[in-house]
Amino acid sequence: MRWLRDVPIDDPVDRRNAPVIQVIALLLAALPPLMWLLRAVVPGVPWRPGEVVSMLVGLSVSALAALSFRLVRGGRFVAASRLLLLGFAVSALLAHAATGFAAQRFEQPLLGVWMAIAALTLGRGALWLMYAGVLVAFGVGIAVDIGVHGEMAARLTDLAVSAAIFLMLSIVLDRSSTALRDSLREAMARGQALQAANARLQAEMAERERVHAQLVQAQKTEAMGRLASGVAHDFGNLVGIIRGHAHRGLGADDETRMRDALAGVESAATRAAVLTRRLLAFSRADEETREWFGPANAIAGLEPLLRQLLSPAVTIRISLAAPLPDIHFDRIRFELMVLNIAANADHAMPAGGTFSVSARQDAQGCLLLAFGDEGAGMEAAVLARIFEPFFTTRPRGQGTGLGLSVVKELVEAGGGSVHAESEPGRGSVFFLRIPGRVPAGRHVVAA
């Protein structure tokens, strides 16, 4: 029956009513011709007076029903419904005029059905027009009965009772159909509002992702700026070392001393190359690329950059409790998190101290990271806000307040969690928990 619903009708109420109207139209188009055909072929049954007129009326209604069905299939639902109801009203009027009111008494429930169809398909206006048409048909039928049988008082009483019954039916249908249409209209309005809200939400999510990407890039730029001064200083030292070895090599008077000088040059150049590769890798493309990697190698590879980021008075202590699970993360953003926390630790220890990094695996196979400093610590009010964007305790112009909020965003985007513990005078510790995957051949071991 899907094809009955497949009609080009825009109004949702009409589209829902279209299958019913099509079924009624098909029945009215098919049944009367079949019935009259059967009546014509049955032998030995004479035609009664008025039957030819009834046949013509029935066949006319069938033709109108067939046309109504065609109109619905073409998307003209309102025109089809009006034509169908008009055909029925005219046929009811002709039937009452031909046989009288009393002869049509058993057909009155069918009139109620058509009034319900009018209310549901075309609304209250069509309903009350159908009620008026029914009253006209009743009046014509009563006039016929009075002309044939007399008994005017009894006939008029029948008319009044039937008119009152159909009036009550019309009132009920009016309120029910109106409430149904109002409810559907409200539901459609809510649906449209939900669609609009969903569109706004999608736009806000896209904007949030765009801002988040800009935020990450801003943090990378800030970290690169902090690293640049340290890298420049180290490169100056390495260039000095290379020049010193080259000078000694040029002044060497034997092959052994020259080889030692060249080895020193190679060692210094290797250190410079490693530092350059780490810096270039950190500043590469902005697109997030998640991959499975071992955090131990990533943290160990960050040590040269950490030494550039932290002041010379800060000592780095790294403790990795093997075995560690692999994590599914963007490696550059993982490194950015570590550098952001390290930058905060460096700010918290202007006189120097120890920045500690520890990693272990929990019973669920997750990676647990802890970053500690020996700074002044934080009050509870400050601790409660450290992950808020743009919140900073630094003087104006010396910090964006975005570093720790970026850390929180990145960890939670990877399905993890982050929290901090701190007390005044006892430093701070930041804890990160990131979902991991135990490499094949190794079991989860809680540390």
C-alpha positions as MATLAB code, in Angstrom:
seq = 'MRWLRDVPIDDPVDRRNAPVIQVIALLLAALPPLMWLLRAVVPGVPWRPGEVVSMLVGLSVSALAALSFRLVRGGRFVAASRLLLLGFAVSALLAHAATGFAAQRFEQPLLGVWMAIAALTLGRGALWLMYAGVLVAFGVGIAVDIGVHGEMAARLTDLAVSAAIFLMLSIVLDRSSTALRDSLREAMARGQALQAANARLQAEMAERERVHAQLVQAQKTEAMGRLASGVAHDFGNLVGIIRGHAHRGLGADDETRMRDALAGVESAATRAAVLTRRLLAFSRADEETREWFGPANAIAGLEPLLRQLLSPAVTIRISLAAPLPDIHFDRIRFELMVLNIAANADHAMPAGGTFSVSARQDAQGCLLLAFGDEGAGMEAAVLARIFEPFFTTRPRGQGTGLGLSVVKELVEAGGGSVHAESEPGRGSVFFLRIPGRVPAGRHVVAA';
ca = [
       0.000    0.000    0.000;
       3.026    2.281   -0.162;
       1.962    3.539   -3.578;
      -1.161    5.068   -2.009;
       1.097    7.304    0.113;
       3.365    8.133   -2.811;
       1.491   11.245   -3.964;
       2.886   14.759   -4.651;
       1.044   16.504   -1.803;
       2.843   19.111    0.324;
       0.407   19.493    3.215;
       1.207   16.792    5.830;
      -2.438   16.409    6.943;
      -3.633   15.970    3.373;
      -0.784   13.562    2.676;
      -1.873   11.392    5.617;
      -5.513   11.460    4.510;
      -4.727   10.733    0.867;
      -4.639    6.895    1.211;
      -8.122    6.817    2.801;
      -9.638    9.083    0.155;
      -8.072    6.988   -2.598;
      -9.477    3.753   -1.132;
     -12.966    5.285   -0.836;
     -12.753    6.660   -4.372;
     -11.682    3.274   -5.741;
     -14.526    1.480   -3.962;
     -17.114    3.999   -5.158;
     -15.713    3.848   -8.674;
     -15.747    0.042   -8.838;
     -18.605   -1.316   -6.705;
     -21.713    0.450   -8.132;
     -20.947   -0.547  -11.752;
     -20.343   -4.142  -10.653;
     -23.568   -4.213   -8.642;
     -25.654   -2.773  -11.458;
     -23.992   -5.143  -13.941;
     -24.947   -8.055  -11.724;
     -28.486   -6.649  -11.456;
     -28.751   -6.421  -15.249;
     -27.594   -9.967  -15.964;
     -29.762  -11.694  -13.362;
     -32.634  -13.218  -15.368;
     -36.277  -13.070  -14.404;
     -36.100  -10.036  -12.121;
     -38.169   -7.125  -13.447;
     -36.957   -3.564  -13.091;
     -38.839   -1.687  -10.391;
     -39.937    1.931  -10.808;
     -37.099    4.349  -10.082;
     -34.315    1.788  -10.477;
     -33.076    3.281  -13.730;
     -32.766    6.676  -12.049;
     -30.896    5.069   -9.136;
     -28.572    3.341  -11.572;
     -27.797    6.579  -13.379;
     -27.127    8.342  -10.076;
     -24.879    5.504   -8.899;
     -22.903    5.422  -12.121;
     -22.514    9.208  -12.002;
     -21.103    8.947   -8.474;
     -18.720    6.229   -9.716;
     -17.499    8.496  -12.503;
     -16.918   11.330  -10.038;
     -15.070    8.934   -7.711;
     -12.796    7.788  -10.535;
     -12.045   11.413  -11.386;
     -11.354   12.158   -7.708;
      -8.889    9.275   -7.541;
      -7.094   10.656  -10.584;
      -6.930   14.097   -9.001;
      -5.407   12.713   -5.780;
      -2.761   10.834   -7.757;
      -1.920   14.124   -9.435;
      -1.481   15.910   -6.099;
      -4.781   17.832   -6.159;
      -6.114   16.449   -2.903;
      -8.429   19.319   -1.953;
     -10.099   19.397   -5.371;
     -10.553   15.619   -5.295;
     -12.115   15.688   -1.816;
     -14.477   18.501   -2.753;
     -15.569   16.699   -5.897;
     -16.146   13.445   -4.023;
     -18.151   15.123   -1.249;
     -20.142   17.158   -3.760;
     -21.014   14.013   -5.679;
     -22.189   12.297   -2.512;
     -24.238   15.315   -1.400;
     -25.974   15.513   -4.774;
     -26.651   11.763   -4.784;
     -28.090   11.954   -1.257;
     -30.354   14.822   -2.308;
     -31.546   12.940   -5.397;
     -32.131    9.757   -3.394;
     -34.294   11.586   -0.839;
     -36.168   13.364   -3.612;
     -36.843   10.059   -5.362;
     -37.834    7.835   -2.424;
     -38.518   10.141    0.526;
     -37.058   10.499    4.018;
     -38.395    7.275    5.540;
     -37.008    5.087    2.747;
     -33.505    6.523    3.369;
     -33.560    6.127    7.176;
     -31.159    3.155    7.130;
     -28.703    5.192    5.008;
     -28.335    7.902    7.659;
     -25.246    6.336    9.364;
     -23.507    6.591    5.987;
     -24.258   10.319    5.991;
     -22.398   10.554    9.311;
     -19.396    8.831    7.765;
     -19.290   11.363    4.942;
     -19.544   14.234    7.407;
     -16.553   12.782    9.282;
     -14.629   12.531    6.008;
     -15.451   16.180    5.264;
     -14.229   17.279    8.713;
     -10.981   15.309    8.567;
     -10.040   16.070    4.984;
     -11.247   19.631    4.357;
     -11.899   21.038    7.824;
     -14.785   22.615    9.670;
     -16.053   24.667    6.717;
     -16.659   21.563    4.625;
     -18.217   19.815    7.633;
     -20.883   22.477    8.142;
     -21.577   22.658    4.414;
     -22.164   18.900    4.465;
     -24.470   19.335    7.472;
     -26.428   21.970    5.566;
     -26.624   19.635    2.563;
     -27.905   16.821    4.791;
     -30.624   19.110    6.192;
     -31.674   20.066    2.660;
     -31.856   16.389    1.675;
     -33.858   15.604    4.821;
     -36.238   18.498    4.082;
     -36.784   17.321    0.513;
     -37.381   13.759    1.721;
     -39.858   14.873    4.392;
     -41.743   16.923    1.790;
     -41.979   13.834   -0.419;
     -43.258   11.704    2.493;
     -45.859   14.305    3.481;
     -47.070   14.523   -0.103;
     -47.471   10.738   -0.302;
     -48.531    9.754    3.225;
     -49.585   12.939    4.985;
     -48.988   12.948    8.766;
     -47.224   16.290    8.690;
     -46.707   16.582   12.462;
     -45.073   13.164   12.748;
     -42.877   13.791    9.710;
     -41.722   17.185   10.994;
     -40.933   15.590   14.360;
     -38.746   13.027   12.562;
     -37.006   15.876   10.753;
     -36.330   17.789   13.993;
     -34.971   14.715   15.803;
     -32.682   13.747   12.913;
     -31.500   17.353   12.501;
     -30.667   17.548   16.229;
     -28.769   14.234   16.149;
     -26.702   15.307   13.166;
     -26.120   18.721   14.776;
     -24.576   17.071   17.838;
     -22.523   14.817   15.574;
     -21.320   17.877   13.646;
     -20.291   19.669   16.847;
     -18.292   16.653   18.039;
     -16.629   16.251   14.641;
     -15.897   19.987   14.499;
     -14.105   20.028   17.848;
     -12.299   16.722   17.260;
     -11.030   17.564   13.788;
      -9.999   21.078   14.847;
      -8.119   19.740   17.870;
      -6.447   17.112   15.687;
      -5.306   19.671   13.137;
      -4.127   22.069   15.857;
      -2.167   19.282   17.546;
      -0.558   18.275   14.277;
       0.254   21.904   13.495;
       1.882   22.312   16.923;
       3.818   19.074   16.449;
       5.039   20.289   13.066;
       6.053   23.625   14.585;
       7.974   21.804   17.316;
       9.595   19.594   14.696;
      10.648   22.620   12.675;
      11.951   24.273   15.837;
      13.941   21.133   16.637;
      15.347   21.078   13.107;
      16.350   24.724   13.440;
      17.903   24.045   16.844;
      19.760   21.058   15.419;
      21.065   23.197   12.559;
      22.226   25.823   15.053;
      23.852   23.119   17.157;
      25.672   21.731   14.130;
      26.871   25.225   13.250;
      27.989   25.828   16.834;
      29.823   22.496   16.885;
      31.580   23.352   13.625;
      32.490   26.774   15.007;
      33.711   25.178   18.225;
      35.935   22.806   16.268;
      37.285   25.727   14.241;
      37.996   27.772   17.380;
      39.525   24.734   19.053;
      41.873   24.251   16.097;
      42.848   27.919   16.295;
      43.365   27.542   20.029;
      45.700   24.598   19.535;
      47.603   26.505   16.872;
      47.906   29.511   19.182;
      49.348   27.272   21.875;
      51.799   25.760   19.410;
      52.869   29.238   18.356;
      53.295   30.293   21.978;
      55.306   27.170   22.758;
      57.431   27.674   19.642;
      58.181   31.206   20.776;
      59.306   29.971   24.175;
      61.423   27.249   22.589;
      63.018   29.562   20.054;
      65.126   31.480   22.561;
      66.418   28.288   24.152;
      67.115   26.717   20.773;
      68.989   29.824   19.614;
      71.097   29.768   22.782;
      71.894   26.064   22.368;
      72.686   26.491   18.706;
      75.104   29.237   19.645;
      76.773   26.890   22.102;
      76.871   24.062   19.558;
      78.330   26.349   16.899;
      80.958   27.420   19.406;
      81.780   23.772   20.138;
      82.014   22.983   16.419;
      84.293   25.971   15.836;
      86.469   24.958   18.756;
      86.853   21.390   17.480;
      87.507   22.693   13.965;
      90.186   25.054   15.274;
      91.847   22.236   17.178;
      91.639   19.992   14.122;
      93.254   22.586   11.938;
      96.082   22.944   14.414;
      96.550   19.207   14.927;
      99.912   17.818   13.921;
      98.928   14.147   13.898;
      96.055   12.041   12.588;
      94.793   10.947   16.019;
      94.173   14.494   17.268;
      92.519   15.385   13.970;
      90.181   12.374   14.214;
      89.270   13.361   17.789;
      88.470   16.896   16.639;
      86.320   15.624   13.767;
      84.507   13.270   16.150;
      83.732   16.258   18.376;
      82.398   18.180   15.377;
      80.214   15.216   14.383;
      78.847   14.842   17.931;
      77.913   18.520   18.172;
      76.363   18.458   14.687;
      74.325   15.355   15.609;
      72.952   17.094   18.710;
      72.031   20.116   16.588;
      70.307   17.890   13.999;
      68.271   16.093   16.685;
      67.176   19.392   18.179;
      66.239   20.735   14.736;
      64.203   17.628   13.841;
      62.237   17.792   17.074;
      61.504   21.471   16.580;
      60.426   20.980   12.947;
      58.263   17.973   13.836;
      56.507   19.980   16.520;
      55.754   22.836   14.104;
      54.475   20.691   11.241;
      50.916   20.500    9.791;
      47.949   21.627   11.869;
      45.638   18.728   10.887;
      44.931   16.288   13.703;
      46.289   12.825   12.913;
      45.551   10.146   15.480;
      47.834    7.139   15.599;
      48.830    4.380   17.971;
      52.213    5.052   19.520;
      54.197    4.280   22.637;
      54.188    7.183   25.127;
      57.598    6.211   26.530;
      59.387    7.040   23.282;
      57.344   10.217   22.844;
      58.205   11.484   26.339;
      61.863   10.537   26.001;
      62.018   12.288   22.639;
      60.611   15.455   24.236;
      63.472   15.790   26.715;
      65.627   18.017   24.429;
      62.694   20.405   23.935;
      61.899   20.389   27.650;
      65.457   21.433   28.388;
      65.030   24.386   26.032;
      61.655   25.291   27.535;
      62.583   25.135   31.227;
      65.000   27.526   32.852;
      68.518   26.218   33.650;
      67.624   26.237   37.361;
      64.906   23.606   36.812;
      65.869   19.938   36.938;
      63.962   17.387   34.871;
      63.177   13.993   36.381;
      61.462   11.394   34.175;
      60.177    8.089   35.580;
      58.527    5.600   33.212;
      57.215    2.411   34.822;
      57.407   -0.240   32.104;
      55.386   -1.691   30.550;
      53.255    1.196   29.275;
      50.204    0.815   27.001;
      50.084    2.337   23.541;
      47.718    5.297   23.170;
      45.616    6.472   20.225;
      46.397   10.163   20.023;
      47.744   12.877   17.795;
      51.441   12.733   18.625;
      52.097   16.441   18.095;
      49.138   17.359   20.319;
      50.351   14.910   22.945;
      53.691   16.709   22.920;
      51.866   20.056   23.070;
      50.087   18.942   26.263;
      53.379   18.007   27.908;
      54.998   21.299   26.880;
      52.014   23.333   28.128;
      52.187   21.688   31.546;
      55.962   22.119   31.599;
      55.585   25.827   30.764;
      53.227   26.257   33.730;
      55.680   24.401   35.958;
      58.514   26.663   34.816;
      56.422   29.725   35.648;
      55.631   28.273   39.089;
      59.355   27.800   39.905;
      61.126   31.102   39.129;
      63.883   30.225   41.611;
      64.300   26.718   40.237;
      63.253   23.274   41.407;
      62.350   19.905   39.943;
      59.865   19.187   37.184;
      58.881   15.518   37.394;
      57.222   13.367   34.754;
      55.982    9.889   35.651;
      53.964    7.346   33.677;
      52.408    4.014   34.536;
      49.634    1.658   33.467;
      46.467    1.112   35.509;
      44.386   -2.065   35.881;
      42.164   -1.103   32.916;
      45.132   -0.708   30.582;
      44.980    3.104   30.601;
      48.006    5.368   30.651;
      48.371    7.399   33.846;
      50.618   10.457   33.615;
      51.641   12.703   36.510;
      53.451   16.038   36.090;
      54.728   17.642   39.282;
      56.489   20.855   40.207;
      57.970   22.301   43.393;
      56.403   25.716   43.003;
      54.378   27.802   45.427;
      51.215   25.752   44.917;
      47.672   27.074   44.528;
      44.804   28.112   46.747;
      41.578   26.111   46.423;
      39.836   28.984   44.611;
      42.589   29.135   41.991;
      42.761   25.336   41.679;
      39.029   25.216   40.908;
      39.469   27.505   37.883;
      42.806   26.506   36.353;
      41.191   24.646   33.430;
      38.927   27.570   32.490;
      39.842   29.267   29.189;
      41.626   32.609   29.624;
      42.052   32.170   33.381;
      45.602   33.008   34.391;
      47.452   34.119   37.507;
      50.218   35.754   35.487;
      50.511   39.530   35.056;
      48.746   41.070   32.055;
      50.633   40.411   28.831;
      52.569   37.434   30.202;
      50.103   34.640   29.520;
      46.946   33.811   27.574;
      45.317   31.528   30.124;
      44.758   28.947   27.390;
      47.457   26.349   28.070;
      45.715   24.182   30.664;
      42.302   24.568   29.013;
      43.860   23.184   25.809;
      45.297   20.273   27.808;
      41.836   19.485   29.192;
      40.223   19.756   25.732;
      42.773   17.441   24.124;
      42.641   14.795   26.855;
      38.837   14.698   26.972;
      38.632   14.610   23.162;
      40.719   11.438   23.355;
      38.312    9.874   25.864;
      40.488   10.618   28.889;
      40.326   12.808   31.980;
      42.531   15.318   33.759;
      42.658   16.793   37.249;
      45.124   18.612   39.465;
      46.147   18.540   43.119;
      47.866   21.440   44.830;
      48.358   23.102   48.178;
      50.047   26.389   48.982;
      53.745   25.817   49.624;
      53.690   22.191   48.417;
      53.720   22.526   44.651;
      51.251   21.092   42.150;
      50.667   17.775   40.387;
      48.642   17.331   37.186;
      47.201   13.871   36.522;
      46.203   12.703   33.029;
      44.398    9.432   32.306;
      44.332    8.390   28.631;
      42.717    5.187   27.253;
      45.368    2.767   26.052;
      45.874   -0.472   24.198;
      48.095   -3.220   25.506;
      50.386   -4.406   22.687;
      49.832   -7.972   21.474;
      51.562  -10.590   23.574;
      51.476   -8.551   26.774;
      48.911   -8.694   29.599;
      47.586   -5.760   31.581;
      49.622   -5.270   34.730;
      48.439   -2.680   37.246;
      51.251   -0.489   38.481;
];
